[in-house]
N, CA, C and O atoms as a GROMACS GRO file, in nm:
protein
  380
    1UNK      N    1   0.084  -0.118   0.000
    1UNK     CA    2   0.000   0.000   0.000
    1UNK      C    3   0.089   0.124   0.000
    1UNK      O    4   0.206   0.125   0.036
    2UNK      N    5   0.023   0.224  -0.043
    2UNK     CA    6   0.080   0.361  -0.038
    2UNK      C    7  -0.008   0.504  -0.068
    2UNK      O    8  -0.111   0.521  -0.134
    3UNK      N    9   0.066   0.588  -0.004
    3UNK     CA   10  -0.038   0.707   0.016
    3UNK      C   11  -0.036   0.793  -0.093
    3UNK      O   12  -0.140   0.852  -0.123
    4UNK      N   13   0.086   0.814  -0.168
    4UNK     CA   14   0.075   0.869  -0.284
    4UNK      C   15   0.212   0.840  -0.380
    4UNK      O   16   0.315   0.780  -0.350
    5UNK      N   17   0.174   0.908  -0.508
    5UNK     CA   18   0.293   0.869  -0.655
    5UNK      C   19   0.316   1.029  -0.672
    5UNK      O   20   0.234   1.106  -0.623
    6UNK      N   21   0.398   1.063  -0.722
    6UNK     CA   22   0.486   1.148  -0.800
    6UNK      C   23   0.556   1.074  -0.924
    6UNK      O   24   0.609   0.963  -0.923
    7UNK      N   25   0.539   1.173  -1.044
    7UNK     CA   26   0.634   1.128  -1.149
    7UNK      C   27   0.731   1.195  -1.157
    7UNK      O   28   0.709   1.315  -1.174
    8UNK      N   29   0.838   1.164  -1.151
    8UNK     CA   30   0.985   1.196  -1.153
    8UNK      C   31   1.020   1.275  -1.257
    8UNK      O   32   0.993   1.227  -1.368
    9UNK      N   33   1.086   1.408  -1.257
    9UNK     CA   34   1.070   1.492  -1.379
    9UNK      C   35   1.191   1.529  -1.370
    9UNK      O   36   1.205   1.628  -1.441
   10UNK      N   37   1.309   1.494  -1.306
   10UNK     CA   38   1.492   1.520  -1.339
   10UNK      C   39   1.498   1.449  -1.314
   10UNK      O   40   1.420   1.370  -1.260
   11UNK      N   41   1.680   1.446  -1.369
   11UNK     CA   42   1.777   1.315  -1.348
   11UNK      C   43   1.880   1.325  -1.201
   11UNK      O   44   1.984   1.261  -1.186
   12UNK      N   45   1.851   1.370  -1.155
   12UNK     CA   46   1.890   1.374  -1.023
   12UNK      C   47   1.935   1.247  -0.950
   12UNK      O   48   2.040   1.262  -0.888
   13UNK      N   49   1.878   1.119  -0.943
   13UNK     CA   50   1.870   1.022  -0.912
   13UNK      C   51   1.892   0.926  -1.026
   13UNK      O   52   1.877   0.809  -0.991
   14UNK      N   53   1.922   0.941  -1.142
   14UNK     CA   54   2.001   0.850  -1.264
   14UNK      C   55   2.162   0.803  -1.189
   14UNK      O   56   2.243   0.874  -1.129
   15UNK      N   57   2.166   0.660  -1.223
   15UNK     CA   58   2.098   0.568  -1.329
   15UNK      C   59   1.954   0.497  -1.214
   15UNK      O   60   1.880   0.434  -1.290
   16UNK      N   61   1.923   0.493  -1.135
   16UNK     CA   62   1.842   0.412  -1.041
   16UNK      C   63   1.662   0.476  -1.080
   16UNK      O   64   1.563   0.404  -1.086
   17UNK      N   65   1.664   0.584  -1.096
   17UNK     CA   66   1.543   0.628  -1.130
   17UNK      C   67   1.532   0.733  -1.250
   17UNK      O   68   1.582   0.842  -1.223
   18UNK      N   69   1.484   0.723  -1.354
   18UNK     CA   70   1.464   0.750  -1.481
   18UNK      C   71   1.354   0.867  -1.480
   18UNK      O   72   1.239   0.833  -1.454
   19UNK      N   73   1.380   0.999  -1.507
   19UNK     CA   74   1.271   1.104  -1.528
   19UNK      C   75   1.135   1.013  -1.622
   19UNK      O   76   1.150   0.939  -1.719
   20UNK      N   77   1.014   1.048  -1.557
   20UNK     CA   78   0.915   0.972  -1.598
   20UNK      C   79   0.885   0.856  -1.534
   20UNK      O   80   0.795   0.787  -1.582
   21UNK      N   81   0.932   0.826  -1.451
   21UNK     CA   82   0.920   0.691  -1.358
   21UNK      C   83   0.807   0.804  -1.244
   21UNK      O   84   0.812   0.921  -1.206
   22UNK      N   85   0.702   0.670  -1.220
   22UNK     CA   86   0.630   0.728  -1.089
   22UNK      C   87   0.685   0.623  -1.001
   22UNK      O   88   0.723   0.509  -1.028
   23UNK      N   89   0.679   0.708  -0.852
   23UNK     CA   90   0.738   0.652  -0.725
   23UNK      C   91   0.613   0.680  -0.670
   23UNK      O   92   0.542   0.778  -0.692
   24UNK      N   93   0.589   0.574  -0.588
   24UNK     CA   94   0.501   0.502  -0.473
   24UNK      C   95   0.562   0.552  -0.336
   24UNK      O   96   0.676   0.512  -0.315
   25UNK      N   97   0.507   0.630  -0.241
   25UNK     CA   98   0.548   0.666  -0.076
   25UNK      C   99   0.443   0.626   0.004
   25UNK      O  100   0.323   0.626  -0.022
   26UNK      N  101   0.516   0.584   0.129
   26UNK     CA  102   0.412   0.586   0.278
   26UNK      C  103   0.475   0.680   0.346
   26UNK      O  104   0.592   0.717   0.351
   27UNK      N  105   0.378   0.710   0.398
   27UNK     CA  106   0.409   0.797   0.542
   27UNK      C  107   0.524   0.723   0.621
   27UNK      O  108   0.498   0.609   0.582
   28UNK      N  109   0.629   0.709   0.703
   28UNK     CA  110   0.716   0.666   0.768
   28UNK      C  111   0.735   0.706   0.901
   28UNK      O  112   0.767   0.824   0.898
   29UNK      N  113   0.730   0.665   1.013
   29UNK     CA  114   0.737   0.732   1.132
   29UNK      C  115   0.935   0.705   1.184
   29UNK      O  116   0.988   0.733   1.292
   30UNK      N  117   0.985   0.658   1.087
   30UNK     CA  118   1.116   0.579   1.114
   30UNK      C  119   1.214   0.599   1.022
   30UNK      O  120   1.175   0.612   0.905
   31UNK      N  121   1.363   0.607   1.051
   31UNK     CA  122   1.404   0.638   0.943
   31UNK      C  123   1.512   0.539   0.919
   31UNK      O  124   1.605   0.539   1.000
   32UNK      N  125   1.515   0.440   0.804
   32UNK     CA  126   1.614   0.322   0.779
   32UNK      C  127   1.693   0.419   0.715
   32UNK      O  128   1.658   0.441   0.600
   33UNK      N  129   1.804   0.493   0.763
   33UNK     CA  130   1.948   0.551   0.671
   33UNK      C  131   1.984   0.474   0.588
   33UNK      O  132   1.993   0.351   0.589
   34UNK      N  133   2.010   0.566   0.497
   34UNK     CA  134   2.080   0.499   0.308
   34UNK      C  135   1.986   0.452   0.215
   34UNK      O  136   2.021   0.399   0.110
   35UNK      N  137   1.820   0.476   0.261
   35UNK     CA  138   1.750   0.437   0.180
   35UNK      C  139   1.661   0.577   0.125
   35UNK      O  140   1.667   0.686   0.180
   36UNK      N  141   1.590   0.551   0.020
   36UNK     CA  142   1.539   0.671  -0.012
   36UNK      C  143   1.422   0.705   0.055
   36UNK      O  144   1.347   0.629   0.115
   37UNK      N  145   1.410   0.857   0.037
   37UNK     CA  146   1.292   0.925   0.086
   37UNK      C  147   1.270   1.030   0.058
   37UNK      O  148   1.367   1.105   0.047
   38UNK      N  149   1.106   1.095   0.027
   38UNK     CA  150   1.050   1.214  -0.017
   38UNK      C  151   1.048   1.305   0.081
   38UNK      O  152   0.931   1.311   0.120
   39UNK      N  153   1.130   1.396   0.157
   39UNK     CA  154   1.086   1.496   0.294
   39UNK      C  155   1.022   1.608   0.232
   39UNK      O  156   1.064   1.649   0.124
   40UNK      N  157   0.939   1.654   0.283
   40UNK     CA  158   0.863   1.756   0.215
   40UNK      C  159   0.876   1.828   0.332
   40UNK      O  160   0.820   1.813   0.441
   41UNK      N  161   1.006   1.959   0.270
   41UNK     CA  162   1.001   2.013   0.312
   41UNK      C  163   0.955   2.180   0.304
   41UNK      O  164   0.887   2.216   0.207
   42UNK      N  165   0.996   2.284   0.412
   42UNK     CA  166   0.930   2.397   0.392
   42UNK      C  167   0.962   2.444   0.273
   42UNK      O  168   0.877   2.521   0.228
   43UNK      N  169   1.111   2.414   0.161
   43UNK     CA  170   1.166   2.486   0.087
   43UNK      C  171   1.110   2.368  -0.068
   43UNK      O  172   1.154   2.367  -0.183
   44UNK      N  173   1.041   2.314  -0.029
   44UNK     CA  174   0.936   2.230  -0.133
   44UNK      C  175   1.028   2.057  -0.104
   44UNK      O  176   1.116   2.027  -0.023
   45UNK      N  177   0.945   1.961  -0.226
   45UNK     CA  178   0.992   1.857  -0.186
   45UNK      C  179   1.138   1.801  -0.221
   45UNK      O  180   1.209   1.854  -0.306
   46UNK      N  181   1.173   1.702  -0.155
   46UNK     CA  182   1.346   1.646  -0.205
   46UNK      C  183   1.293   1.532  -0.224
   46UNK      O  184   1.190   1.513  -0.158
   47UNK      N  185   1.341   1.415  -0.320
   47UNK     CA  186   1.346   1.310  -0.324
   47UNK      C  187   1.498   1.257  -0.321
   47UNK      O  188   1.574   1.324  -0.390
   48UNK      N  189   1.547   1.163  -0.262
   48UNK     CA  190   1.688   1.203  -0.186
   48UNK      C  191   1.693   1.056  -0.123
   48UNK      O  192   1.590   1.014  -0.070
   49UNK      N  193   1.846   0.950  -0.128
   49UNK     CA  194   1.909   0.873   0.011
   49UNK      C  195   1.919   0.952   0.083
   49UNK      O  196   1.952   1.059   0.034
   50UNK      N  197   1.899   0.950   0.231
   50UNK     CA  198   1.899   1.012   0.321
   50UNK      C  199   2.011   0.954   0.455
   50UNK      O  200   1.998   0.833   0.478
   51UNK      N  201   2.103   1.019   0.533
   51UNK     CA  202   2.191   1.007   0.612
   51UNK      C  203   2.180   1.120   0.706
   51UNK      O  204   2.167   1.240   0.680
   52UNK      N  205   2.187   1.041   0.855
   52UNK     CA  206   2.193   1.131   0.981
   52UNK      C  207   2.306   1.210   0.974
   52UNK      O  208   2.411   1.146   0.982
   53UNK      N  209   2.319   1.345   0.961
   53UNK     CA  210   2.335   1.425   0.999
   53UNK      C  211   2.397   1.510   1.106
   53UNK      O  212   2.322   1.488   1.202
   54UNK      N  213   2.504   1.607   1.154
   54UNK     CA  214   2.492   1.691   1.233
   54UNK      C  215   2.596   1.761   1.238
   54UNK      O  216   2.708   1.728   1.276
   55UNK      N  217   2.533   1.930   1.174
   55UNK     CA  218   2.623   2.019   1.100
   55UNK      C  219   2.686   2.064   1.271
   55UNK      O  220   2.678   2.026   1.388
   56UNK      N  221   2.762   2.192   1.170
   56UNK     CA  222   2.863   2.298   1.255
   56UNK      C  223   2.821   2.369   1.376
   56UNK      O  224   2.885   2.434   1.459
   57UNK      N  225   2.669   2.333   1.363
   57UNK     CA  226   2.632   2.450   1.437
   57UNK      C  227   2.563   2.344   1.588
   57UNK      O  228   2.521   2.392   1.694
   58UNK      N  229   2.570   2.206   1.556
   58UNK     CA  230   2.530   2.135   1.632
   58UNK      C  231   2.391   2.082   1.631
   58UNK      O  232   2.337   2.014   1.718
   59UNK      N  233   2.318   2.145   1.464
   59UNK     CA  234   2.162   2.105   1.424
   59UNK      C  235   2.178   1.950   1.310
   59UNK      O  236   2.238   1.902   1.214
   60UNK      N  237   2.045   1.922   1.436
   60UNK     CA  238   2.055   1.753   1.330
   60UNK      C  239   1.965   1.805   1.193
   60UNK      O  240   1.881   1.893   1.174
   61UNK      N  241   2.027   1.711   1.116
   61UNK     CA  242   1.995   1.721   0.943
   61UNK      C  243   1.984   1.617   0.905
   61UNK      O  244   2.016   1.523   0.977
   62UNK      N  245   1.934   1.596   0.771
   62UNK     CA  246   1.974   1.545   0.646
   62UNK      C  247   2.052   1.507   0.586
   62UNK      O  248   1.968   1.461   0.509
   63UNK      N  249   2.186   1.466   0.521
   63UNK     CA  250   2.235   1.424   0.447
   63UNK      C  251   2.174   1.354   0.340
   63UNK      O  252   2.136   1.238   0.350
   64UNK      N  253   2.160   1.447   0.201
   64UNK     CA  254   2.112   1.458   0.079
   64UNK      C  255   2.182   1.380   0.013
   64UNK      O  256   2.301   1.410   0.021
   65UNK      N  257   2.151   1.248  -0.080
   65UNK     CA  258   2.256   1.201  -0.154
   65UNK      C  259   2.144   1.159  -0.290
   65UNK      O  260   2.037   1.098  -0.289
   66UNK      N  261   2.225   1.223  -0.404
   66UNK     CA  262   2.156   1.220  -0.534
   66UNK      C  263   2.247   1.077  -0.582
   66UNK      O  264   2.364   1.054  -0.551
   67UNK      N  265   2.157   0.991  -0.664
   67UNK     CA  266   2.246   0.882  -0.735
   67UNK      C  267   2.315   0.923  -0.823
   67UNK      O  268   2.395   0.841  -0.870
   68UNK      N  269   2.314   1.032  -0.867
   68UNK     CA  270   2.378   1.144  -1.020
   68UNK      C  271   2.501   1.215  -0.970
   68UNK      O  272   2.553   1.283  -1.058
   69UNK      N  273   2.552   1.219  -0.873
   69UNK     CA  274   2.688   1.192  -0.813
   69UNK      C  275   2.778   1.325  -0.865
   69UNK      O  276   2.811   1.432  -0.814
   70UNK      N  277   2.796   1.263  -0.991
   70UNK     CA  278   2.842   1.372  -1.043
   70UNK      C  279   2.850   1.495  -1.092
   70UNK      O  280   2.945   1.572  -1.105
   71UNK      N  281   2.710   1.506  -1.123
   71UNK     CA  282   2.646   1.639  -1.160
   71UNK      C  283   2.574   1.696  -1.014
   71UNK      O  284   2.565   1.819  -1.012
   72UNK      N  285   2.523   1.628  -0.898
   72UNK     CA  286   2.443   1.680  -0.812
   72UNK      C  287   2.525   1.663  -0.657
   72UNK      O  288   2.505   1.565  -0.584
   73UNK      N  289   2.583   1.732  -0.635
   73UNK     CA  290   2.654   1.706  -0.507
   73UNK      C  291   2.583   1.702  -0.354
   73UNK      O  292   2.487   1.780  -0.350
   74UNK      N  293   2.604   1.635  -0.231
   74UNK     CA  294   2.558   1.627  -0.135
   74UNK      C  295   2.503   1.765  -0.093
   74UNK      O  296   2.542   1.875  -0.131
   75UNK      N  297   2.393   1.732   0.003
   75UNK     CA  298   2.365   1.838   0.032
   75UNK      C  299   2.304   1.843   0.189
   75UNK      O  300   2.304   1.733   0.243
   76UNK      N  301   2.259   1.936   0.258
   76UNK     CA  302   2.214   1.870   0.410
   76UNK      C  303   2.081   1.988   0.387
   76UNK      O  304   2.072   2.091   0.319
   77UNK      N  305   1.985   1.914   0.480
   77UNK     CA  306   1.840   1.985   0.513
   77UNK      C  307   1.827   1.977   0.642
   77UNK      O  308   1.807   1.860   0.676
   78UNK      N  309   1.831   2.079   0.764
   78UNK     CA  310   1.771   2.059   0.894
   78UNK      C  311   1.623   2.001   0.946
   78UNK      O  312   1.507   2.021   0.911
   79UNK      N  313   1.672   1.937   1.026
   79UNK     CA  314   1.522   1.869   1.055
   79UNK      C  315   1.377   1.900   1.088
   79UNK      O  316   1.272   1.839   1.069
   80UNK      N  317   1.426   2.089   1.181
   80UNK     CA  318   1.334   2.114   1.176
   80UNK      C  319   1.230   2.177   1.087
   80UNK      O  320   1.111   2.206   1.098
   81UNK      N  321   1.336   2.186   0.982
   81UNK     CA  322   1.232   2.229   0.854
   81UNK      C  323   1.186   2.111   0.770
   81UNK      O  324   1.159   2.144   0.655
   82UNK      N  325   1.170   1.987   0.798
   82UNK     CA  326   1.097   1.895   0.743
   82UNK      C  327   0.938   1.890   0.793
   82UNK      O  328   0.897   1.876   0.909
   83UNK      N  329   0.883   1.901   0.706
   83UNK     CA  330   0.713   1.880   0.752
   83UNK      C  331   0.692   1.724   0.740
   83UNK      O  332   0.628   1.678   0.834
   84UNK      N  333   0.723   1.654   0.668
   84UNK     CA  334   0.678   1.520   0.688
   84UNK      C  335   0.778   1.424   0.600
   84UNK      O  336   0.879   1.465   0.544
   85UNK      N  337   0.736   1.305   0.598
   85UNK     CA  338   0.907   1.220   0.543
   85UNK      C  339   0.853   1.108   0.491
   85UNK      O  340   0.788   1.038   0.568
   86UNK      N  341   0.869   1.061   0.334
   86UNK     CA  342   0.750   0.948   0.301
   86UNK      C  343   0.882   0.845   0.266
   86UNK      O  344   0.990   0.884   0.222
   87UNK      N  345   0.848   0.706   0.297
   87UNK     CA  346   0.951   0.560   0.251
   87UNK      C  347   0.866   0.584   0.111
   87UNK      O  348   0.745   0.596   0.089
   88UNK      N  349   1.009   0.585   0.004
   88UNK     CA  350   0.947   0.463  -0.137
   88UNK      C  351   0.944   0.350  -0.102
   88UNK      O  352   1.028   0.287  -0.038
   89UNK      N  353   0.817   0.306  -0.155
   89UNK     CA  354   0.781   0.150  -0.152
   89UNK      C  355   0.740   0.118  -0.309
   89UNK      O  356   0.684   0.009  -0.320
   90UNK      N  357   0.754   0.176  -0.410
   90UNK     CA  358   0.747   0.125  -0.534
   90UNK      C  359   0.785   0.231  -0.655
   90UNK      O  360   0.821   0.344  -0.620
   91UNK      N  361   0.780   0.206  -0.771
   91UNK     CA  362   0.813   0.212  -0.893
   91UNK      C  363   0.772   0.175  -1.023
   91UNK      O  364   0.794   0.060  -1.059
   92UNK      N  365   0.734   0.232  -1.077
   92UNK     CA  366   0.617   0.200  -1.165
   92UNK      C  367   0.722   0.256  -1.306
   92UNK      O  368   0.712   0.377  -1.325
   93UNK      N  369   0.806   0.189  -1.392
   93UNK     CA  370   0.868   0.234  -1.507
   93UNK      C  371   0.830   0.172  -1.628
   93UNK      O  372   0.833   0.051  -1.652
   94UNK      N  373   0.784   0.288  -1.724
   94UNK     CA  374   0.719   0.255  -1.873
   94UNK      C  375   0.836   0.278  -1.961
   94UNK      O  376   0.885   0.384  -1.998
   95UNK      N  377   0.864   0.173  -1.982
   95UNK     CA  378   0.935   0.097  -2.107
   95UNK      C  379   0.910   0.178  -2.258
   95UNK      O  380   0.958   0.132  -2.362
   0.00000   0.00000   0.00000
């Protein structure tokens, strides 16, 4: 089951997810690090591997990791600007 799809509209996440691919999310109350996730946050949504976090200033974050590596470099999001945090649980790619 899942609460909602998005279709993927950059390559941000190439080679693993293909612009035009819809992704499947649940709500998550938990967070398995190194796997992906949608945080929707205040500054709009990320779709993103996600890694604990904890910058300079001593605020827990995010650790942003794009599969596109090369073109999209790490990035961090504080926690308290996350409104909510969905697990992919599927993938729906048209051939």
């Amino acid at each position: 089951s899942y609460d909602f799809s998005i279709i993927l509209k950059n390559d941000r996440m190439l080679p693993t997810y293909r612009p035009s691919d819809e992704l499947f999310f649940k709500a998550s109350d938990i967070y398995e690090w190194g796997n992906d996730y949608l945080l929707d946050t205040k500054e709009g949504p990320k779709f993103k591997k996600v890694y604990p976090y904890t910058d300079n200033k001593g605020r827990e974050c995010f650790r942003c990791v794009s599969y596109n590596k090369d073109k999209y470099p790490d990035f961090t999001i504080p926690r308290d600007i996350v409104l909510g945090h969905y697990r992919l649980v599927g993938v729906l790619r048209i051939l």
